[in-house]
Coordinates of C-alpha atoms in Angstrom, one line a residue:
M671 CA -141.4 32.0 -97.9
S672 CA -140.1 30.5 -94.6
S673 CA -138.3 32.6 -92.1
E674 CA -137.8 29.7 -89.6
P675 CA -135.5 29.0 -87.8
A676 CA -131.9 29.8 -86.8
K677 CA -131.5 27.0 -84.4
A678 CA -132.6 23.4 -84.7
P679 CA -134.1 21.5 -81.7
P680 CA -133.1 17.9 -81.2
T681 CA -134.3 15.3 -83.6
P682 CA -137.2 13.2 -82.2
E683 CA -136.4 9.6 -81.4
A684 CA -137.2 7.3 -84.2
G685 CA -139.7 4.6 -83.4
V686 CA -142.6 5.0 -85.7
P687 CA -142.4 2.9 -88.9
A688 CA -143.1 4.8 -92.0
A689 CA -145.2 3.9 -95.0
T690 CA -143.4 2.5 -98.0
V691 CA -144.1 2.8 -101.7
S692 CA -143.6 0.0 -104.3
N693 CA -141.6 0.8 -107.4
K694 CA -143.9 -1.5 -109.5
Q695 CA -146.4 1.0 -110.8
R696 CA -148.8 -1.5 -112.2
K697 CA -149.2 -3.2 -108.8
R698 CA -149.4 0.1 -106.8
D699 CA -153.1 0.4 -106.5
A700 CA -153.5 -3.3 -105.5
R701 CA -151.0 -3.0 -102.7
K702 CA -152.0 0.4 -101.4
A703 CA -154.8 -0.8 -99.2
E704 CA -152.7 -3.6 -97.8
K705 CA -149.8 -1.2 -97.1
A706 CA -152.1 1.3 -95.5
A707 CA -153.5 -1.3 -93.1
K708 CA -150.0 -2.4 -92.1
Y709 CA -149.2 1.2 -91.5
A710 CA -152.2 2.0 -89.4
H711 CA -151.5 -1.2 -87.3
A712 CA -147.9 -0.2 -86.8
Q713 CA -148.9 3.3 -85.6
Q714 CA -151.3 1.9 -83.0
K715 CA -148.7 -0.1 -81.1
P716 CA -146.2 2.7 -80.2
A717 CA -149.1 5.1 -79.5
A718 CA -150.5 2.7 -77.0
E719 CA -147.1 2.0 -75.3
N720 CA -145.9 5.7 -75.4
P721 CA -148.9 8.0 -75.8
S722 CA -148.0 11.5 -76.8
P723 CA -149.8 14.5 -78.4
E724 CA -148.3 13.5 -81.8
H725 CA -149.7 10.0 -81.5
E726 CA -153.1 11.3 -80.4
Q727 CA -153.4 13.5 -83.5
Q728 CA -152.3 10.7 -85.8
P729 CA -154.9 9.5 -88.4
A730 CA -156.2 6.1 -87.9
A731 CA -155.6 4.8 -91.5
A732 CA -153.0 5.7 -94.2
E733 CA -155.7 5.2 -97.0
D734 CA -157.0 8.6 -95.9
D735 CA -153.7 10.3 -96.8
P736 CA -153.8 11.8 -100.3
S737 CA -150.0 12.1 -100.3
A738 CA -149.2 8.5 -99.4
A739 CA -147.2 8.0 -102.6
N740 CA -145.0 11.0 -101.9
Y741 CA -143.0 9.6 -98.9
G742 CA -141.8 6.5 -97.2
D743 CA -139.0 4.0 -96.8
V744 CA -137.5 2.6 -100.0
L745 CA -138.1 -1.2 -100.0
P746 CA -135.1 -3.6 -99.7
G747 CA -133.6 -4.0 -103.2
E748 CA -134.9 -0.8 -104.5
I749 CA -132.8 2.3 -105.2
L750 CA -135.6 4.7 -105.9
P751 CA -139.5 4.5 -105.8
A752 CA -141.1 4.9 -109.3
A753 CA -142.7 8.1 -108.0
V754 CA -139.4 9.9 -108.1
P755 CA -139.3 12.0 -111.3
D756 CA -136.7 11.1 -113.9
E757 CA -134.7 14.3 -113.8
P758 CA -131.1 15.2 -113.1
W759 CA -129.8 15.3 -109.6
A760 CA -129.0 18.6 -108.0
E761 CA -125.9 19.4 -106.0
I762 CA -126.7 21.3 -102.8
G763 CA -123.6 23.4 -103.2
H764 CA -124.8 24.7 -106.5
L765 CA -128.1 26.1 -105.2
D766 CA -128.3 29.9 -105.1
K767 CA -130.7 32.7 -106.0
A768 CA -130.5 31.8 -109.6
A769 CA -132.1 28.4 -108.8
A770 CA -135.2 30.0 -107.2
G771 CA -138.4 28.5 -108.7
R772 CA -136.8 25.5 -110.1
S773 CA -137.8 21.9 -109.2
V774 CA -134.9 19.9 -107.9
L775 CA -134.1 16.3 -107.0
V776 CA -131.6 15.8 -104.2
R777 CA -130.1 12.9 -102.4
A778 CA -128.3 13.7 -99.2
T779 CA -127.7 13.0 -95.5
A780 CA -130.4 14.1 -93.0
E781 CA -128.2 16.1 -90.6
A782 CA -131.1 17.2 -88.6
V783 CA -134.9 16.9 -88.7
Y784 CA -137.3 18.8 -86.5
R785 CA -140.7 20.3 -86.0
G786 CA -141.0 24.1 -86.5
S787 CA -141.0 26.1 -83.2
K788 CA -143.6 28.6 -84.5
T789 CA -145.7 26.4 -86.8
K790 CA -146.4 22.9 -85.6
N791 CA -147.6 21.6 -88.9
V792 CA -144.3 22.4 -90.6
A793 CA -141.2 20.2 -90.4
F794 CA -137.6 21.2 -91.3
L795 CA -134.8 19.1 -92.6
K796 CA -131.2 20.1 -92.7
L797 CA -129.6 18.1 -95.5
R798 CA -125.8 17.6 -96.0
Q799 CA -123.7 16.8 -99.1
V800 CA -120.0 16.8 -98.4
L801 CA -119.3 20.4 -97.3
S802 CA -122.7 21.9 -98.2
T803 CA -125.9 22.0 -96.2
V804 CA -129.4 23.3 -97.1
Q805 CA -132.7 23.8 -95.3
C806 CA -135.8 21.9 -96.5
V807 CA -139.3 22.7 -95.5
L808 CA -142.1 20.2 -95.4
A809 CA -145.7 21.0 -94.9
G810 CA -147.5 17.8 -95.9
S811 CA -150.1 15.6 -94.4
A812 CA -150.0 14.5 -90.7
Q813 CA -148.7 11.1 -91.8
M814 CA -146.0 12.6 -94.0
M815 CA -145.0 14.9 -91.2
L816 CA -144.8 12.0 -88.8
F817 CA -142.7 10.0 -91.3
A818 CA -140.3 12.9 -91.7
L819 CA -139.9 13.4 -87.9
S820 CA -139.2 9.6 -87.5
L821 CA -136.0 9.9 -89.6
P822 CA -132.8 9.4 -87.5
K823 CA -129.9 11.7 -88.0
E824 CA -127.5 10.6 -90.7
S825 CA -130.1 8.7 -92.7
I826 CA -129.9 8.9 -96.4
V827 CA -132.9 10.6 -98.1
V828 CA -134.2 11.7 -101.4
V829 CA -136.1 15.0 -101.6
E830 CA -138.0 16.4 -104.5
G831 CA -139.2 19.9 -104.3
A832 CA -139.0 23.6 -105.4
V833 CA -136.2 26.0 -104.6
A834 CA -137.6 29.1 -102.9
L835 CA -136.0 32.4 -101.9
L836 CA -135.7 33.2 -98.1
D837 CA -136.8 36.4 -96.6
E838 CA -133.7 36.4 -94.4
P839 CA -130.4 34.6 -94.9
L840 CA -129.9 31.5 -92.7
S841 CA -126.9 31.3 -90.4
Y842 CA -126.8 27.5 -89.8
T843 CA -126.6 26.2 -93.4
T844 CA -124.0 26.9 -96.1
V845 CA -126.8 27.6 -98.6
Q846 CA -128.1 30.7 -96.9
E847 CA -130.3 32.5 -99.4
V848 CA -132.7 29.7 -100.6
E849 CA -134.4 26.6 -99.2
I850 CA -136.2 23.6 -100.7
K851 CA -140.0 23.3 -100.4
V852 CA -140.4 19.5 -100.1
R853 CA -143.0 17.8 -102.2
K854 CA -141.7 14.2 -102.0
L855 CA -139.4 12.6 -99.3
Y856 CA -138.1 9.1 -99.3
C857 CA -135.6 7.4 -97.0
I858 CA -133.0 5.3 -98.8
S859 CA -131.2 4.2 -95.7
R860 CA -132.1 4.6 -92.1
A861 CA -129.2 5.2 -89.7
D862 CA -129.2 3.7 -86.2
P863 CA -131.2 6.1 -84.0
K864 CA -128.4 5.9 -81.4
L865 CA -125.1 6.5 -83.2
P866 CA -121.8 5.8 -81.3
I867 CA -120.6 9.3 -81.9
S868 CA -122.3 12.5 -83.1
V869 CA -121.0 14.2 -86.3
E870 CA -121.8 17.5 -84.6
D871 CA -119.6 16.6 -81.6
A872 CA -116.8 15.2 -83.7
G873 CA -116.7 18.5 -85.6
R874 CA -116.4 20.9 -82.7
S875 CA -113.5 23.2 -82.3
A876 CA -111.5 24.0 -79.2
A877 CA -113.1 27.4 -79.1
E878 CA -116.6 25.9 -79.0
F879 CA -115.6 23.7 -76.0
A880 CA -114.0 26.6 -74.2
K881 CA -117.1 28.8 -74.7
A882 CA -119.5 26.1 -73.5
E883 CA -117.3 25.4 -70.4
A884 CA -117.2 29.1 -69.6
K885 CA -121.1 29.0 -69.6
G886 CA -121.1 26.0 -67.4
V887 CA -122.5 23.6 -70.0
P888 CA -119.6 21.5 -71.1
L889 CA -120.1 19.7 -74.5
P890 CA -119.4 16.0 -75.2
R891 CA -115.8 15.5 -76.4
V892 CA -114.9 12.8 -78.9
G893 CA -111.4 11.4 -78.1
Q894 CA -108.9 10.4 -80.8
E895 CA -109.3 6.7 -80.3
T896 CA -113.1 6.9 -80.4
R897 CA -112.8 8.9 -83.6
L898 CA -110.7 6.2 -85.2
D899 CA -112.9 3.4 -83.9
Y900 CA -115.9 5.0 -85.7
R901 CA -113.9 6.6 -88.6
V902 CA -116.8 6.4 -91.1
I903 CA -118.8 8.7 -89.0
D904 CA -115.8 10.9 -88.0
V905 CA -114.9 11.7 -91.5
R906 CA -118.4 13.0 -92.3
T907 CA -117.6 16.2 -90.4
P908 CA -116.7 19.2 -92.7
T909 CA -113.1 19.0 -91.5
G910 CA -112.9 15.3 -92.3
Q911 CA -114.3 15.8 -95.8
A912 CA -112.0 18.8 -96.3
I913 CA -108.8 17.0 -95.3
F914 CA -109.2 14.3 -97.8
R915 CA -110.1 16.6 -100.6
V916 CA -106.9 18.6 -99.8
Q917 CA -105.0 15.3 -99.8
H918 CA -106.5 14.3 -103.2
Q919 CA -105.3 17.7 -104.6
V920 CA -101.7 17.1 -103.3
E921 CA -101.6 13.7 -104.9
N922 CA -103.1 14.9 -108.2
K923 CA -100.6 17.9 -108.4
F924 CA -97.7 15.5 -107.6
R925 CA -98.6 13.3 -110.6
E926 CA -99.5 16.3 -112.9
Y927 CA -96.3 18.3 -112.2
L928 CA -93.9 15.3 -112.7
S929 CA -95.7 13.9 -115.7
A930 CA -95.4 17.4 -117.4
R931 CA -91.6 17.1 -116.9
D932 CA -91.3 13.6 -118.6
F933 CA -91.5 11.5 -115.5
I934 CA -93.6 8.3 -115.9
G935 CA -95.6 6.6 -113.2
I936 CA -94.5 3.1 -112.2
H937 CA -95.6 0.6 -109.6
T938 CA -93.0 -1.4 -107.6
P939 CA -93.5 -4.6 -105.6
K940 CA -94.4 -4.3 -101.9
L941 CA -93.3 -7.9 -101.2
I942 CA -89.5 -8.1 -101.2
S943 CA -86.9 -10.5 -100.0
G944 CA -85.1 -8.2 -97.5
S945 CA -85.1 -4.8 -95.9
S946 CA -84.9 -2.0 -98.5
E947 CA -83.5 0.6 -96.0
G948 CA -81.5 -1.5 -93.6
G949 CA -82.3 -1.7 -89.8
A950 CA -84.9 -3.6 -88.0
A951 CA -88.0 -1.5 -88.6
V952 CA -89.4 -4.0 -91.2
F953 CA -92.6 -6.2 -91.3
K954 CA -91.5 -9.8 -91.9
L955 CA -93.8 -12.5 -93.1
E956 CA -93.8 -16.1 -94.4
Y957 CA -93.7 -16.4 -98.2
K958 CA -94.2 -19.5 -100.3
N959 CA -92.0 -22.6 -100.3
G960 CA -90.6 -21.8 -96.8
K961 CA -89.1 -18.4 -97.9
S962 CA -89.4 -15.3 -95.8
A963 CA -90.4 -11.9 -97.2
C964 CA -90.6 -8.3 -96.0
L965 CA -93.1 -5.5 -96.7
A966 CA -91.2 -2.7 -98.5
Q967 CA -90.2 0.2 -96.4
S968 CA -90.0 2.3 -99.6
P969 CA -89.8 1.7 -103.4
Q970 CA -86.2 2.9 -103.2
L971 CA -84.4 -0.2 -104.6
H972 CA -86.9 -0.7 -107.4
K973 CA -87.3 2.8 -108.5
Q974 CA -83.4 2.9 -108.9
M975 CA -83.7 -0.4 -110.9
A976 CA -86.2 1.4 -113.2
I977 CA -83.5 4.0 -113.9
C978 CA -81.1 1.1 -114.6
G979 CA -83.8 -0.1 -117.0
G980 CA -83.5 3.0 -119.0
F981 CA -86.7 4.9 -117.9
R982 CA -84.7 8.1 -117.0
R983 CA -87.4 9.7 -114.9
V984 CA -90.0 7.8 -112.7
F985 CA -92.4 8.4 -109.9
E986 CA -94.7 6.3 -107.8
V987 CA -97.6 6.9 -105.5
G988 CA -97.9 3.8 -103.2
H989 CA -98.1 2.4 -99.8
V990 CA -95.0 1.9 -97.7
F991 CA -94.6 0.1 -94.4
R992 CA -92.5 0.9 -91.3
A993 CA -92.5 -1.5 -88.3
E994 CA -91.5 1.2 -85.9
D995 CA -92.7 1.4 -82.3
S996 CA -93.2 5.1 -82.7
N997 CA -96.4 6.3 -81.0
T998 CA -95.9 9.9 -81.9
H999 CA -98.0 12.5 -83.6
R1000 CA -96.2 12.1 -87.0
H1001 CA -95.4 8.4 -87.4
L1002 CA -97.6 5.7 -89.0
C1003 CA -96.8 2.0 -89.7
E1004 CA -98.4 2.3 -93.1
F1005 CA -98.6 5.4 -95.2
V1006 CA -98.8 6.7 -98.8
G1007 CA -95.4 7.5 -100.2
L1008 CA -94.8 10.0 -103.0
D1009 CA -91.5 8.9 -104.6
A1010 CA -89.5 10.1 -107.6
E1011 CA -86.2 9.1 -109.2
M1012 CA -84.4 10.7 -112.1
E1013 CA -81.1 10.8 -114.1
I1014 CA -78.7 13.5 -113.0
M1015 CA -76.9 15.3 -115.8
R1016 CA -74.5 17.7 -113.8
H1017 CA -75.3 18.0 -110.1
Y1018 CA -77.7 16.5 -107.6
F1019 CA -79.2 19.9 -107.1
E1020 CA -81.2 19.1 -110.2
V1021 CA -83.2 16.9 -107.8
C1022 CA -83.6 19.8 -105.3
D1023 CA -84.8 21.9 -108.2
I1024 CA -87.6 19.4 -109.0
V1025 CA -88.6 19.4 -105.3
D1026 CA -88.5 23.1 -105.2
G1027 CA -90.7 23.7 -108.1
L1028 CA -93.1 20.8 -107.3
F1029 CA -93.9 21.9 -103.7
I1030 CA -94.2 25.6 -104.5
E1031 CA -96.7 24.6 -107.2
I1032 CA -98.6 22.4 -104.7
F1033 CA -98.7 25.2 -102.1
R1034 CA -99.9 27.7 -104.6
H1035 CA -102.5 25.3 -106.0
L1036 CA -103.9 24.5 -102.5
N1037 CA -104.2 28.2 -101.6
E1038 CA -105.9 29.1 -104.8
N1039 CA -108.1 26.1 -105.4
C1040 CA -108.9 24.7 -101.9
K1041 CA -110.0 27.8 -100.1
R1042 CA -113.3 26.3 -99.0
E1043 CA -111.6 23.2 -97.7
L1044 CA -109.0 25.1 -95.9
E1045 CA -111.5 27.3 -94.2
A1046 CA -113.4 24.3 -93.0
I1047 CA -110.3 22.8 -91.5
N1048 CA -109.3 26.1 -90.0
R1049 CA -112.7 26.4 -88.2
Q1050 CA -112.0 23.3 -86.2
Y1051 CA -108.2 23.3 -86.1
P1052 CA -107.0 26.9 -86.5
F1053 CA -103.7 27.4 -88.3
E1054 CA -101.7 30.2 -89.9
P1055 CA -101.2 30.1 -93.7
L1056 CA -97.9 28.6 -94.6
K1057 CA -95.0 31.0 -95.1
Y1058 CA -92.8 30.1 -98.1
L1059 CA -90.6 31.8 -100.7
E1060 CA -91.1 31.6 -104.4
R1061 CA -87.6 30.2 -104.6
T1062 CA -87.0 27.8 -101.8
L1063 CA -84.2 28.7 -99.3
R1064 CA -81.3 26.2 -99.3
L1065 CA -78.9 25.9 -96.4
S1066 CA -76.0 23.5 -96.0
Y1067 CA -76.0 21.2 -93.0
E1068 CA -73.1 23.0 -91.6
E1069 CA -74.9 26.3 -91.9
G1070 CA -77.9 24.8 -90.1
I1071 CA -75.8 23.4 -87.3
Q1072 CA -74.1 26.7 -86.9
M1073 CA -77.5 28.5 -86.5
L1074 CA -78.4 26.0 -83.8
K1075 CA -75.1 26.4 -81.9
E1076 CA -75.5 30.3 -82.0
A1077 CA -78.9 29.9 -80.5
G1078 CA -77.5 27.6 -77.7
T1079 CA -78.6 24.2 -79.1
E1080 CA -75.8 21.7 -79.1
I1081 CA -75.9 18.9 -81.8
E1082 CA -73.8 15.8 -81.8
P1083 CA -71.2 16.2 -84.5
M1084 CA -72.0 14.4 -87.8
A1085 CA -75.3 13.2 -86.6
D1086 CA -78.8 13.5 -87.9
L1087 CA -81.1 16.2 -86.4
N1088 CA -83.5 15.0 -83.7
T1089 CA -87.1 16.3 -83.4
E1090 CA -86.2 19.1 -81.0
A1091 CA -83.4 20.4 -83.2
E1092 CA -85.7 20.2 -86.2
K1093 CA -88.3 22.4 -84.5
K1094 CA -85.6 24.8 -83.2
L1095 CA -84.0 25.1 -86.6
G1096 CA -87.5 25.7 -88.2
Q1097 CA -88.1 28.5 -85.7
L1098 CA -84.7 30.1 -86.4
V1099 CA -85.2 29.9 -90.2
R1100 CA -88.6 31.5 -89.9
E1101 CA -87.3 34.3 -87.8
K1102 CA -84.4 35.0 -90.0
Y1103 CA -85.7 34.3 -93.5
D1104 CA -89.5 34.5 -93.0
T1105 CA -90.2 31.0 -94.5
E1106 CA -91.4 27.7 -93.0
F1107 CA -90.2 25.7 -96.0
F1108 CA -86.5 25.1 -96.7
I1109 CA -83.9 22.6 -97.9
L1110 CA -81.0 21.5 -95.8
Y1111 CA -78.3 19.8 -97.9
R1112 CA -74.9 18.0 -97.6
Y1113 CA -75.7 15.7 -94.7
P1114 CA -73.1 13.7 -92.9
L1115 CA -72.7 10.3 -94.8
A1116 CA -73.1 8.4 -91.5
A1117 CA -76.6 9.8 -91.1
R1118 CA -77.8 8.6 -94.5
P1119 CA -78.9 5.2 -96.1
F1120 CA -76.3 2.9 -97.6
Y1121 CA -77.2 3.8 -101.2
T1122 CA -76.4 7.5 -100.7
M1123 CA -73.5 8.9 -102.8
P1124 CA -70.6 10.4 -100.7
C1125 CA -69.4 13.8 -101.5
Y1126 CA -66.5 13.9 -103.9
E1127 CA -64.8 16.7 -102.0
N1128 CA -65.2 15.3 -98.6
P1129 CA -66.4 11.7 -98.2
A1130 CA -67.5 12.3 -94.6
Y1131 CA -70.5 14.2 -96.1
S1132 CA -73.0 13.0 -98.7
N1133 CA -74.8 14.4 -101.8
S1134 CA -78.1 14.4 -100.0
F1135 CA -80.7 16.8 -98.5
D1136 CA -83.8 17.0 -96.3
V1137 CA -86.7 19.3 -96.7
F1138 CA -88.5 21.0 -93.7
L1139 CA -92.0 22.2 -93.4
R1140 CA -93.2 24.0 -90.3
G1141 CA -90.3 22.8 -88.3
E1142 CA -90.5 19.1 -89.3
E1143 CA -88.6 17.0 -91.8
I1144 CA -91.0 15.8 -94.6
I1145 CA -88.7 14.9 -97.5
S1146 CA -85.4 13.0 -97.8
G1147 CA -83.6 12.9 -101.0
A1148 CA -80.1 12.3 -102.4
Q1149 CA -77.9 11.2 -105.3
R1150 CA -77.6 7.5 -105.3
I1151 CA -74.5 5.3 -105.7
H1152 CA -74.4 3.9 -109.2
E1153 CA -71.1 2.1 -109.0
P1154 CA -71.8 -1.6 -107.9
K1155 CA -68.6 -2.2 -105.9
L1156 CA -69.0 0.9 -103.8
L1157 CA -72.7 0.1 -103.4
A1158 CA -71.9 -3.5 -102.1
K1159 CA -69.3 -2.1 -99.7
R1160 CA -71.7 0.4 -98.3
A1161 CA -74.5 -2.3 -97.9
A1162 CA -72.1 -4.5 -96.0
E1163 CA -71.2 -1.7 -93.7
H1164 CA -74.9 -1.2 -92.8
G1165 CA -75.3 -4.9 -92.1
I1166 CA -77.4 -5.7 -95.1
G1167 CA -77.2 -9.3 -96.3
M1168 CA -76.0 -9.4 -99.9
S1169 CA -78.3 -12.3 -100.8
S1170 CA -81.4 -10.2 -100.2
I1171 CA -80.3 -7.4 -102.5
K1172 CA -78.2 -9.3 -105.1
S1173 CA -80.4 -8.5 -108.0
Y1174 CA -80.4 -4.8 -106.9
I1175 CA -76.6 -4.7 -106.8
D1176 CA -76.2 -6.6 -110.1
S1177 CA -78.5 -4.0 -111.9
F1178 CA -75.7 -1.5 -111.6
S1179 CA -73.3 -3.8 -113.4
Y1180 CA -75.1 -3.4 -116.7
G1181 CA -74.4 0.4 -117.2
T1182 CA -76.3 2.9 -115.1
P1183 CA -76.4 6.7 -115.4
P1184 CA -75.9 9.0 -112.3
H1185 CA -79.2 9.4 -110.7
G1186 CA -81.0 10.7 -107.6
G1187 CA -84.5 11.1 -106.1
F1188 CA -86.6 11.8 -103.1
G1189 CA -89.6 10.5 -101.1
V1190 CA -92.3 12.1 -99.0
G1191 CA -95.3 10.9 -97.0
L1192 CA -98.5 12.2 -98.4
E1193 CA -100.3 12.2 -95.0
R1194 CA -97.4 14.2 -93.4
V1195 CA -97.5 16.8 -96.2
V1196 CA -101.3 17.4 -95.5
M1197 CA -100.8 17.4 -91.8
L1198 CA -98.1 20.0 -91.9
F1199 CA -99.6 22.2 -94.6
C1200 CA -102.9 22.3 -92.8
G1201 CA -101.4 22.7 -89.3
L1202 CA -103.0 19.5 -88.0
H1203 CA -101.8 18.2 -84.6
N1204 CA -101.7 14.6 -85.6
V1205 CA -100.9 12.7 -88.8
R1206 CA -103.8 10.2 -88.1
L1207 CA -106.2 13.0 -89.0
A1208 CA -104.7 12.9 -92.5
S1209 CA -104.9 9.1 -92.9
L1210 CA -108.3 7.7 -93.8
F1211 CA -107.9 4.5 -91.8
P1212 CA -104.6 4.9 -90.0
R1213 CA -102.2 2.1 -89.0
D1214 CA -100.0 2.8 -86.0
P1215 CA -98.2 0.4 -83.5
Q1216 CA -101.6 -0.1 -81.6
R1217 CA -104.2 0.0 -84.4
L1218 CA -105.0 -2.5 -87.1
S1219 CA -108.7 -1.8 -87.5
P1220 CA -111.1 -0.6 -88.9

């Protein structure tokens, strides 16, 4: 039973080619001698150029190695060597005391490879799958040891071995009570020995940096732009893996909750003839036959047309595009929209009821089923659990403005809230009602899109609402205008050309029920629920005004 080690030394530089094993069993014996000769020749060159104790102790020929078939690089075109047993793959996260004594087959990323500090003829590998890590111990031949130590960090390997109990729990792996005694080790894909960024560096918290600086040994920092340039490495961190698993759960719960309430999923076009929201923040492009087109700013028009088509309740998960020059922490030029539209039977608060139930269910689900992911995020980006009420607080726009005025914040009459006002109102609501999630309804009509229904009692206001999370607006919703003449009038007032939305306007001339809906950005929900400082962390490959790759 291994008791080594609590801390891993740096991985040796790769530079020694490893033996390889053919997957054609019938030719193995014939090729073994040839392969061994090539292996021995390859070892002699680096040993001569860069002599070291390891090279001096290295055997002269691989044919003397009885374990030659148990390790090596997989040949191009192969997935596995034939020597790998035909047995189920094990998940690192499932290894525990109950697995002790079992043989396991694991494919994972080599997060670290190093020689034992106490026993020189033992090598250790730290393997990673998603959020799980395990220690592996290798005590093979000198050639097998040399092969293991040549593996660069982040290489993809296959390990076959036996699960063994540890004398003492490990602190640097998530699997702490057992390790894997390696019998076979194959490299499926070698990473570049000099990666542009380190997964370890990319996963450090502010507390780690502060602690290191206090000791006078500052650690390398990975800036945001560098992270995004090498995103495929950046998202390998526990935080990166956790964020997108949380995002997946939000999207799944959105679909599940609405489907259970008779909503059906639809897919609307992203190429449209004109702006769907009005204004200039739209991507324009050339279409066929000299026509121009736009990328949809939202599925708004077409999800309403789906209601006109008799679908009653619809939702969509799809990309939306905003050509805004907003280099802020919460804006993207492309993001995933979660949109819904539904018939209204009595009052537009029916839409608020759906939003209320949906997001309380999402929050509850994440807290109960994503504990491990949230803990991983919290280690790098500490945040407080979201405060919310079982029945979401609803305030009128006038009530919200009054709270701001009483706190000394002046707001322009009949205007939308700016970012500072949103944050201040969020602070006031939390202090007074002990919640960070609330609905603000009955906005001024002038602050809403052209298709928003005016209030019957006071046309200066609208049947609309916004939803706030941790002091930021995340959801906009409203009852829509379903009377074509009023809709056309409002569109003209917003400077929207009738030719580009004629089919949309005409849809309401064929008989349309009162309806409303809402839309929210998936990335922004994840950012705010998890207390992230930038929405780009919640976008797999973000697009902002400055970034179009990778």
